[in-house]
Tab-separated table of C-alpha atoms in Angstrom:
chain	number	residue	atom	x	y	z
A	1	MET	CA	26.388	32.176	-15.909
A	2	ILE	CA	24.468	30.213	-18.527
A	3	SER	CA	21.540	28.339	-17.067
A	4	GLN	CA	21.752	24.566	-17.114
A	5	GLU	CA	18.446	24.364	-19.019
A	6	LYS	CA	20.048	26.104	-21.981
A	7	MET	CA	23.388	24.360	-21.876
A	8	PRO	CA	23.741	22.062	-24.909
A	9	ASN	CA	25.089	18.554	-24.921
A	10	LEU	CA	28.860	18.618	-25.479
A	11	THR	CA	28.663	15.563	-27.734
A	12	ASP	CA	26.138	17.276	-30.015
A	13	ILE	CA	28.419	20.281	-30.390
A	14	ASN	CA	31.349	18.005	-31.166
A	15	LYS	CA	29.388	16.174	-33.882
A	16	LEU	CA	28.802	19.404	-35.730
A	17	MET	CA	32.408	20.547	-35.367
A	18	TYR	CA	33.924	17.158	-36.155
A	19	SER	CA	31.864	16.894	-39.326
A	20	THR	CA	33.602	20.042	-40.559
A	21	ALA	CA	36.944	18.263	-40.267
A	22	SER	CA	35.446	15.302	-42.130
A	23	VAL	CA	34.350	17.586	-44.945
A	24	LEU	CA	37.859	18.991	-45.252
A	25	ALA	CA	39.465	15.547	-45.331
A	26	GLY	CA	36.952	14.370	-47.928
A	27	GLU	CA	37.524	17.409	-50.131
A	28	LEU	CA	41.309	17.101	-49.942
A	29	LYS	CA	41.018	13.459	-50.932
A	30	THR	CA	39.153	14.243	-54.157
A	31	ARG	CA	41.096	17.319	-55.348
A	32	GLN	CA	44.219	17.386	-57.499
A	33	ARG	CA	47.448	19.018	-56.357
A	34	THR	CA	47.195	21.602	-59.107
A	35	ASP	CA	43.899	22.723	-57.576
A	36	ILE	CA	45.226	23.232	-54.078
A	37	ASN	CA	47.818	25.742	-55.256
A	38	THR	CA	45.237	27.892	-57.068
A	39	VAL	CA	44.910	31.220	-55.278
A	40	GLU	CA	41.307	32.001	-56.312
A	41	CYS	CA	39.918	28.530	-55.740
A	42	PRO	CA	36.257	28.668	-54.581
A	43	TRP	CA	36.177	25.257	-52.920
A	44	LYS	CA	39.425	25.970	-51.089
A	45	ARG	CA	38.148	29.319	-49.826
A	46	ARG	CA	34.899	27.713	-48.665
A	47	ILE	CA	36.733	24.987	-46.756
A	48	ARG	CA	39.113	27.446	-45.122
A	49	ASN	CA	36.162	29.506	-43.926
A	50	SER	CA	34.592	26.359	-42.489
A	51	ILE	CA	37.828	25.454	-40.737
A	52	GLU	CA	38.115	28.912	-39.202
A	53	SER	CA	34.670	28.336	-37.742
A	54	TYR	CA	35.746	24.842	-36.613
A	55	ARG	CA	38.789	26.192	-34.774
A	56	LYS	CA	36.672	28.942	-33.216
A	57	ASP	CA	34.267	26.305	-31.941
A	58	LEU	CA	37.229	24.475	-30.385
A	59	SER	CA	37.910	27.512	-28.202
A	60	ILE	CA	34.203	27.607	-27.385
A	61	ILE	CA	34.367	24.056	-26.030
A	62	HIS	CA	37.193	25.059	-23.690
A	63	GLU	CA	35.154	28.019	-22.464
A	64	TYR	CA	32.110	25.763	-22.179
A	65	LYS	CA	34.037	23.406	-19.906
A	66	LYS	CA	35.196	26.344	-17.792
A	67	ILE	CA	31.608	27.525	-17.342
A	68	ASN	CA	30.473	24.006	-16.424
A	69	ASP	CA	33.284	23.763	-13.871
A	70	GLY	CA	32.157	27.015	-12.270
A	71	GLN	CA	35.138	29.021	-13.534
A	72	PRO	CA	34.612	32.619	-14.679
A	73	SER	CA	34.342	33.234	-18.419
A	74	LYS	CA	34.006	36.662	-19.993
A	75	TYR	CA	32.294	35.046	-22.975
A	76	ALA	CA	29.371	33.571	-21.033
A	77	ASP	CA	26.802	36.055	-22.325
A	78	GLU	CA	28.068	35.835	-25.904
A	79	PHE	CA	27.906	32.044	-25.839
A	80	ARG	CA	24.296	31.966	-24.680
A	81	GLY	CA	22.935	32.783	-28.131
A	82	LEU	CA	25.380	30.431	-29.849
A	83	PHE	CA	24.499	27.547	-27.548
A	84	MET	CA	20.814	28.071	-28.285
A	85	LYS	CA	21.524	27.344	-31.950
A	86	TYR	CA	22.959	23.958	-31.024
A	87	ASP	CA	20.461	22.783	-28.434
A	88	GLY	CA	17.455	23.525	-30.627
A	89	VAL	CA	15.906	26.281	-28.514
A	90	GLU	CA	15.758	28.317	-31.714
A	91	PRO	CA	15.200	25.698	-34.461
A	92	ALA	CA	15.408	28.277	-37.251
A	93	LEU	CA	18.963	29.146	-36.241
A	94	LYS	CA	20.179	25.586	-35.662
A	95	PRO	CA	22.790	24.680	-38.345
A	96	SER	CA	22.195	21.567	-40.406
A	97	LEU	CA	24.801	18.807	-40.309
A	98	PRO	CA	26.921	18.341	-43.454
A	99	LYS	CA	25.944	15.341	-45.560
A	100	LEU	CA	29.252	13.615	-44.893
A	101	ILE	CA	28.365	13.069	-41.235
A	102	ILE	CA	25.181	11.235	-42.280
A	103	LYS	CA	26.579	9.089	-45.066
A	104	PRO	CA	29.021	6.256	-44.312
A	105	HIS	CA	31.771	7.330	-46.737
A	106	THR	CA	33.798	9.504	-44.387
A	107	SER	CA	37.528	9.711	-44.943
A	108	GLU	CA	39.800	6.839	-43.949
A	109	TYR	CA	41.721	9.070	-41.564
A	110	ILE	CA	38.604	10.126	-39.667
A	111	ALA	CA	37.662	6.457	-39.334
A	112	GLU	CA	41.204	5.637	-38.211
A	113	VAL	CA	41.152	8.319	-35.531
A	114	ASN	CA	37.795	7.065	-34.284
A	115	LYS	CA	39.076	3.485	-34.208
A	116	VAL	CA	42.129	4.409	-32.150
A	117	ILE	CA	40.080	6.503	-29.773
A	118	ASP	CA	37.424	3.804	-29.320
A	119	ASN	CA	40.107	1.284	-28.365
A	120	GLU	CA	42.078	3.511	-26.020
A	121	ILE	CA	39.873	6.160	-24.505
A	122	THR	CA	36.983	5.739	-22.116
A	123	GLU	CA	36.381	9.374	-21.196
A	124	ASP	CA	37.013	12.907	-22.466
A	125	THR	CA	37.160	11.686	-26.064
A	126	THR	CA	36.024	15.042	-27.387
A	127	LEU	CA	39.190	16.920	-26.539
A	128	THR	CA	41.421	14.110	-27.777
A	129	GLU	CA	39.649	13.917	-31.139
A	130	LEU	CA	39.956	17.645	-31.596
A	131	HIS	CA	43.602	17.697	-30.521
A	132	SER	CA	44.383	15.025	-33.106
A	133	LEU	CA	42.915	17.203	-35.868
A	134	LEU	CA	44.375	20.552	-34.821
A	135	TYR	CA	46.733	20.613	-37.795
A	136	ILE	CA	43.780	20.929	-40.198
A	137	GLY	CA	43.711	24.523	-41.383
A	138	ALA	CA	46.522	25.543	-39.024
A	139	LEU	CA	48.441	28.566	-40.273
A	140	THR	CA	51.734	27.142	-39.009
A	141	VAL	CA	51.599	24.190	-41.409
A	142	LEU	CA	51.965	24.872	-45.120
A	143	LYS	CA	48.863	23.939	-47.079
A	144	LEU	CA	50.788	21.664	-49.444
A	145	ASN	CA	52.278	19.803	-46.476
A	146	GLU	CA	48.800	19.560	-44.967
A	147	GLN	CA	47.542	18.029	-48.205
A	148	ARG	CA	50.469	15.615	-48.370
A	149	VAL	CA	49.819	14.435	-44.819
A	150	GLY	CA	46.110	14.142	-45.598
A	151	GLU	CA	46.857	11.955	-48.599
A	152	GLN	CA	48.977	9.645	-46.472
A	153	CYS	CA	46.347	9.551	-43.720
A	154	ASP	CA	43.734	8.527	-46.282
A	155	GLN	CA	46.223	6.094	-47.890
A	156	VAL	CA	45.725	7.464	-51.400
A	157	ILE	CA	49.365	8.021	-52.360
A	158	PRO	CA	50.435	5.737	-55.240
A	159	THR	CA	52.382	3.120	-53.300
A	160	ASN	CA	52.923	-0.339	-54.759
A	161	ASN	CA	50.219	-1.684	-52.466
A	162	TYR	CA	47.778	1.005	-53.646
A	163	LYS	CA	48.497	0.293	-57.308
A	164	ARG	CA	47.966	-3.443	-56.894
A	165	PHE	CA	44.914	-3.613	-54.648
A	166	ILE	CA	43.116	-0.318	-55.257
A	167	LEU	CA	43.944	0.368	-58.901
A	168	LYS	CA	43.738	-3.410	-59.586
A	169	ASN	CA	47.068	-3.575	-61.412
A	170	LEU	CA	47.772	-7.252	-60.754
A	171	GLN	CA	51.101	-7.075	-62.585
A	172	GLN	CA	52.388	-4.690	-59.922
A	173	SER	CA	54.153	-6.178	-56.895
A	174	ASP	CA	52.952	-4.807	-53.574
A	175	LYS	CA	56.366	-5.246	-51.899
A	176	CYS	CA	58.417	-2.302	-50.657
A	177	ARG	CA	60.462	-0.604	-53.373
A	178	TYR	CA	63.427	-0.279	-50.979
A	179	GLY	CA	63.919	-4.000	-50.477
A	180	CYS	CA	61.746	-4.737	-47.447
A	181	GLN	CA	59.806	-7.965	-47.680
A	182	ASP	CA	56.704	-6.281	-46.269
A	183	SER	CA	53.823	-4.923	-48.274
A	184	GLU	CA	54.306	-1.237	-49.048
A	185	THR	CA	51.880	0.063	-46.435
A	186	HIS	CA	54.591	1.234	-44.051
A	187	VAL	CA	55.668	4.536	-45.579
A	188	THR	CA	55.335	6.626	-42.415
A	189	GLY	CA	56.885	4.044	-40.103
A	190	GLY	CA	58.320	0.557	-40.417
A	191	CYS	CA	60.536	0.713	-43.509
A	192	GLN	CA	64.020	-0.557	-42.681
A	193	ALA	CA	65.629	1.768	-45.221
A	194	PHE	CA	64.410	4.848	-43.335
A	195	ALA	CA	64.655	3.615	-39.735
A	196	PRO	CA	68.238	4.728	-38.939
A	197	THR	CA	67.901	8.129	-40.629
A	198	ASP	CA	64.546	9.769	-41.313
A	199	TYR	CA	62.512	7.958	-38.660
A	200	LYS	CA	65.190	8.665	-36.055
A	201	GLU	CA	65.293	12.324	-37.065
A	202	ARG	CA	61.526	12.584	-36.613
A	203	HIS	CA	61.783	10.839	-33.237
A	204	ASP	CA	64.516	13.247	-32.146
A	205	ILE	CA	62.371	16.251	-33.090
A	206	ALA	CA	59.734	15.205	-30.557
A	207	ALA	CA	62.368	14.343	-27.951
A	208	LYS	CA	64.134	17.709	-28.374
A	209	ILE	CA	60.881	19.590	-27.848
A	210	ILE	CA	60.289	17.723	-24.588
A	211	HIS	CA	63.916	18.169	-23.471
A	212	GLN	CA	63.921	21.929	-24.035
A	213	GLU	CA	60.607	22.375	-22.208
A	214	LEU	CA	61.944	20.389	-19.257
A	215	ALA	CA	65.234	22.310	-19.196
A	216	TYR	CA	63.363	25.610	-19.180
A	217	LYS	CA	60.879	24.477	-16.507
A	218	LEU	CA	63.652	23.182	-14.234
A	219	LYS	CA	65.615	26.443	-14.748
A	220	LEU	CA	68.499	24.640	-16.394
A	221	THR	CA	68.376	27.061	-19.312
A	222	GLU	CA	67.308	30.687	-19.528
A	223	CYS	CA	65.926	30.937	-23.059
A	224	LYS	CA	63.937	28.866	-25.533
A	225	LEU	CA	64.713	28.367	-29.216
A	226	GLN	CA	62.726	27.066	-32.150
A	227	TYR	CA	62.771	23.280	-31.910
A	228	TYR	CA	64.679	22.910	-35.192
A	229	LYS	CA	67.469	25.161	-33.866
A	230	TYR	CA	67.764	23.477	-30.488
A	231	THR	CA	70.645	21.096	-29.767
A	232	PRO	CA	70.365	19.325	-26.394
A	233	GLN	CA	73.390	19.121	-24.135
A	234	CYS	CA	74.265	15.699	-22.802
A	235	VAL	CA	74.034	16.840	-19.167
A	236	LEU	CA	72.399	19.882	-17.574
A	237	GLU	CA	72.600	20.364	-13.810
A	238	ASN	CA	71.832	22.809	-11.029
A	239	ASP	CA	71.414	22.532	-7.261
A	240	LYS	CA	68.031	20.790	-7.511
A	241	TYR	CA	67.927	18.851	-10.767
A	242	LYS	CA	70.026	16.943	-13.250
A	243	LEU	CA	68.856	16.362	-16.824
A	244	TYR	CA	70.425	13.746	-19.113
A	245	TRP	CA	69.964	13.491	-22.867
A	246	ASP	CA	70.315	10.127	-24.645
A	247	ARG	CA	72.641	8.701	-22.016
A	248	THR	CA	73.504	5.053	-21.446
A	249	VAL	CA	72.979	4.064	-17.816
A	250	LEU	CA	75.742	1.810	-16.500
A	251	THR	CA	74.500	-0.853	-14.101
A	252	ASP	CA	76.123	-3.674	-12.136
A	253	GLN	CA	73.986	-6.193	-13.958
A	254	TYR	CA	73.911	-5.939	-17.752
A	255	ILE	CA	70.610	-4.636	-19.087
A	256	LYS	CA	69.970	-4.391	-22.799
A	257	GLN	CA	67.374	-1.613	-22.522
A	258	ASN	CA	69.502	0.937	-20.686
A	259	ARG	CA	69.281	4.101	-22.794
A	260	PRO	CA	66.087	6.155	-22.419
A	261	ASP	CA	65.823	9.380	-24.376
A	262	ILE	CA	65.690	11.671	-21.330
A	263	ILE	CA	66.426	11.165	-17.619
A	264	ILE	CA	65.359	13.620	-14.911
A	265	VAL	CA	66.973	13.383	-11.472
A	266	ASP	CA	65.213	15.292	-8.692
A	267	LYS	CA	67.887	15.525	-6.003
A	268	GLY	CA	65.640	16.802	-3.236
A	269	ALA	CA	62.825	14.301	-3.708
A	270	GLN	CA	65.256	11.494	-4.597
A	271	LYS	CA	63.194	10.732	-7.664
A	272	VAL	CA	64.216	9.653	-11.179
A	273	THR	CA	61.956	9.960	-14.211
A	274	LEU	CA	62.781	8.074	-17.398
A	275	ILE	CA	61.234	9.516	-20.568
A	276	ASP	CA	61.146	7.602	-23.830
A	277	VAL	CA	59.645	8.890	-27.076
A	278	ALA	CA	58.075	6.872	-29.888
A	279	ILE	CA	56.345	7.880	-33.139
A	280	PRO	CA	54.602	4.673	-34.319
A	281	ASN	CA	51.832	4.223	-36.861
A	282	SER	CA	48.317	4.974	-35.634
A	283	ASN	CA	47.327	1.318	-35.241
A	284	ASN	CA	50.264	0.696	-32.901
A	285	LEU	CA	49.739	3.391	-30.262
A	286	THR	CA	48.456	1.229	-27.421
A	287	TYR	CA	51.076	-1.484	-27.886
A	288	LYS	CA	53.922	1.022	-28.084
A	289	ASN	CA	52.813	2.825	-24.933
A	290	ASN	CA	52.662	-0.428	-22.948
A	291	GLU	CA	55.941	-1.604	-24.450
A	292	LYS	CA	57.780	1.517	-23.288
A	293	VAL	CA	56.531	1.097	-19.731
A	294	ALA	CA	57.542	-2.578	-19.585
A	295	LYS	CA	60.821	-1.975	-21.412
A	296	TYR	CA	62.512	-0.143	-18.531
A	297	ARG	CA	61.214	-2.134	-15.553
A	298	GLU	CA	64.575	-3.747	-14.870
A	299	LEU	CA	66.419	-0.456	-15.379
A	300	GLU	CA	64.099	1.218	-12.865
A	301	PHE	CA	65.027	-1.411	-10.279
A	302	GLN	CA	68.774	-1.058	-10.911
A	303	ILE	CA	68.682	2.769	-10.786
A	304	LYS	CA	66.712	2.755	-7.553
A	305	ARG	CA	69.219	0.405	-5.938
A	306	GLN	CA	72.481	1.878	-7.279
A	307	TRP	CA	71.592	5.573	-7.181
A	308	LYS	CA	69.820	5.172	-3.812
A	309	MET	CA	66.600	6.764	-5.014
A	310	LYS	CA	63.151	6.515	-3.424
A	311	TYR	CA	61.090	6.708	-6.607
A	312	VAL	CA	61.762	5.743	-10.216
A	313	GLU	CA	59.138	5.881	-12.949
A	314	THR	CA	58.910	5.693	-16.742
A	315	ILE	CA	56.805	8.158	-18.713
A	316	PRO	CA	56.372	7.366	-22.418
A	317	ILE	CA	55.684	10.145	-24.931
A	318	ILE	CA	53.736	8.545	-27.779
A	319	MET	CA	52.218	10.255	-30.829
A	320	SER	CA	51.385	8.613	-34.135
A	321	SER	CA	53.304	9.431	-37.308
A	322	THR	CA	50.166	11.086	-38.698
A	323	GLY	CA	49.504	13.215	-35.634
A	324	VAL	CA	46.941	11.105	-33.778
A	325	ILE	CA	47.109	12.043	-30.099
A	326	PRO	CA	46.093	9.366	-27.559
A	327	ARG	CA	44.804	10.428	-24.179
A	328	SER	CA	47.923	8.927	-22.584
A	329	LEU	CA	50.051	11.639	-24.218
A	330	LEU	CA	47.991	14.439	-22.682
A	331	GLU	CA	48.084	12.698	-19.297
A	332	ASN	CA	51.864	12.225	-19.438
A	333	ILE	CA	52.448	15.840	-20.469
A	334	LYS	CA	50.364	16.872	-17.477
A	335	ALA	CA	52.346	14.513	-15.227
A	336	LEU	CA	55.567	16.210	-16.347
A	337	GLU	CA	53.960	19.601	-15.590
A	338	LEU	CA	54.734	20.916	-19.060
A	339	SER	CA	52.857	23.501	-21.090
A	340	GLU	CA	49.359	22.455	-22.130
A	341	ASN	CA	50.129	23.451	-25.725
A	342	ILE	CA	53.340	21.480	-26.140
A	343	HIS	CA	51.495	18.670	-27.943
A	344	LYS	CA	50.691	21.160	-30.721
A	345	ILE	CA	54.396	21.867	-31.260
A	346	ILE	CA	55.196	18.148	-31.234
A	347	GLN	CA	52.374	17.450	-33.679
A	348	LYS	CA	53.590	20.155	-36.044
A	349	GLY	CA	57.173	18.846	-36.000
A	350	VAL	CA	56.077	15.234	-36.470
A	351	LEU	CA	53.698	16.019	-39.346
A	352	LEU	CA	56.254	18.104	-41.220
A	353	ALA	CA	58.804	15.309	-40.805
A	354	THR	CA	56.238	12.766	-42.022
A	355	ALA	CA	55.543	14.923	-45.082
A	356	ARG	CA	59.275	14.947	-45.884
A	357	ILE	CA	59.478	11.178	-45.431
A	358	VAL	CA	56.543	10.591	-47.780
A	359	ARG	CA	58.072	12.886	-50.401
A	360	LYS	CA	61.441	11.150	-50.114
A	361	PHE	CA	59.902	7.669	-50.122
A	362	MET	CA	57.972	8.353	-53.310
A	363	GLY	CA	61.105	9.829	-54.910
A	364	ASN	CA	59.374	12.885	-56.367
A	365	ALA	CA	61.328	16.045	-55.620
A	366	SER	CA	58.752	18.264	-57.332
A	367	THR	CA	55.996	17.527	-54.786
């Protein structure tokens, strides 16, 4: 096991790794779309190499935590030399921080992630920051989609608001082009024209992923499909559990909020779990999480009384439209006893849906 004297500070490691993500976001912000499709593009190759190192370091942090917790790790000896580079035992080998981490002009998205995390998270921020940026350089997300999401995260797409206040075109109205009275800063969430269709479709993607994982865990289904091929059944049931999808709960007393996305009934424990999914903008994560919990208080009381249950609880599943993952999401996934990697699948589905929404909103079929 690595001696405690040589173990580096986890925050110092994260600074070096997180700066790599900042470099990528900054580079994507300044490059043209014609550049990103170039096969032999030196800057693109350099960034991809950096991201491969970044993702490798992410696995190192997990192993590092295992070693600290006293769990066995076959990489302990290999990590000793790498850790020495970070803690300064061998100054000649210690990597220098990229300039972007020193200067204040980091990307808007990095600042946005930090702002959300500072407001919501009091501990274990490292893993949450890294989880929020897992899509960067991921092989499962097309590079053009990654760029499109990055542009929206940095708010550099040519919306009416951007043209008026950033490009200083004072003749340009900043109102939504689809008739909303709001300023056009709500592309990824909040436009009334997209709420009943595209936003709902994105919401359902996340809900379907959760539903299928629950059905498989509770042995209500025997196989798993790709999330885009999966169609939930309204009711799944066996001797121990019952799983409802998008079902209205009838109560003696009328309740307006009576249709959670998913309902789990544990027959043996006499427990009901209400699950509701939301994909808000990044600045609305805390409010939306609290809103979901308060939203079903009355329904919890009615279900407990009418269904004669001992326990009823609401678990919100909240992820931002640009893939920011609050700590509450990881905690709720753990509470549902789902796979630790399910947030990656949800993030991928949400980001691809957001990329489609941005493309459709801007009305450019060629991008």
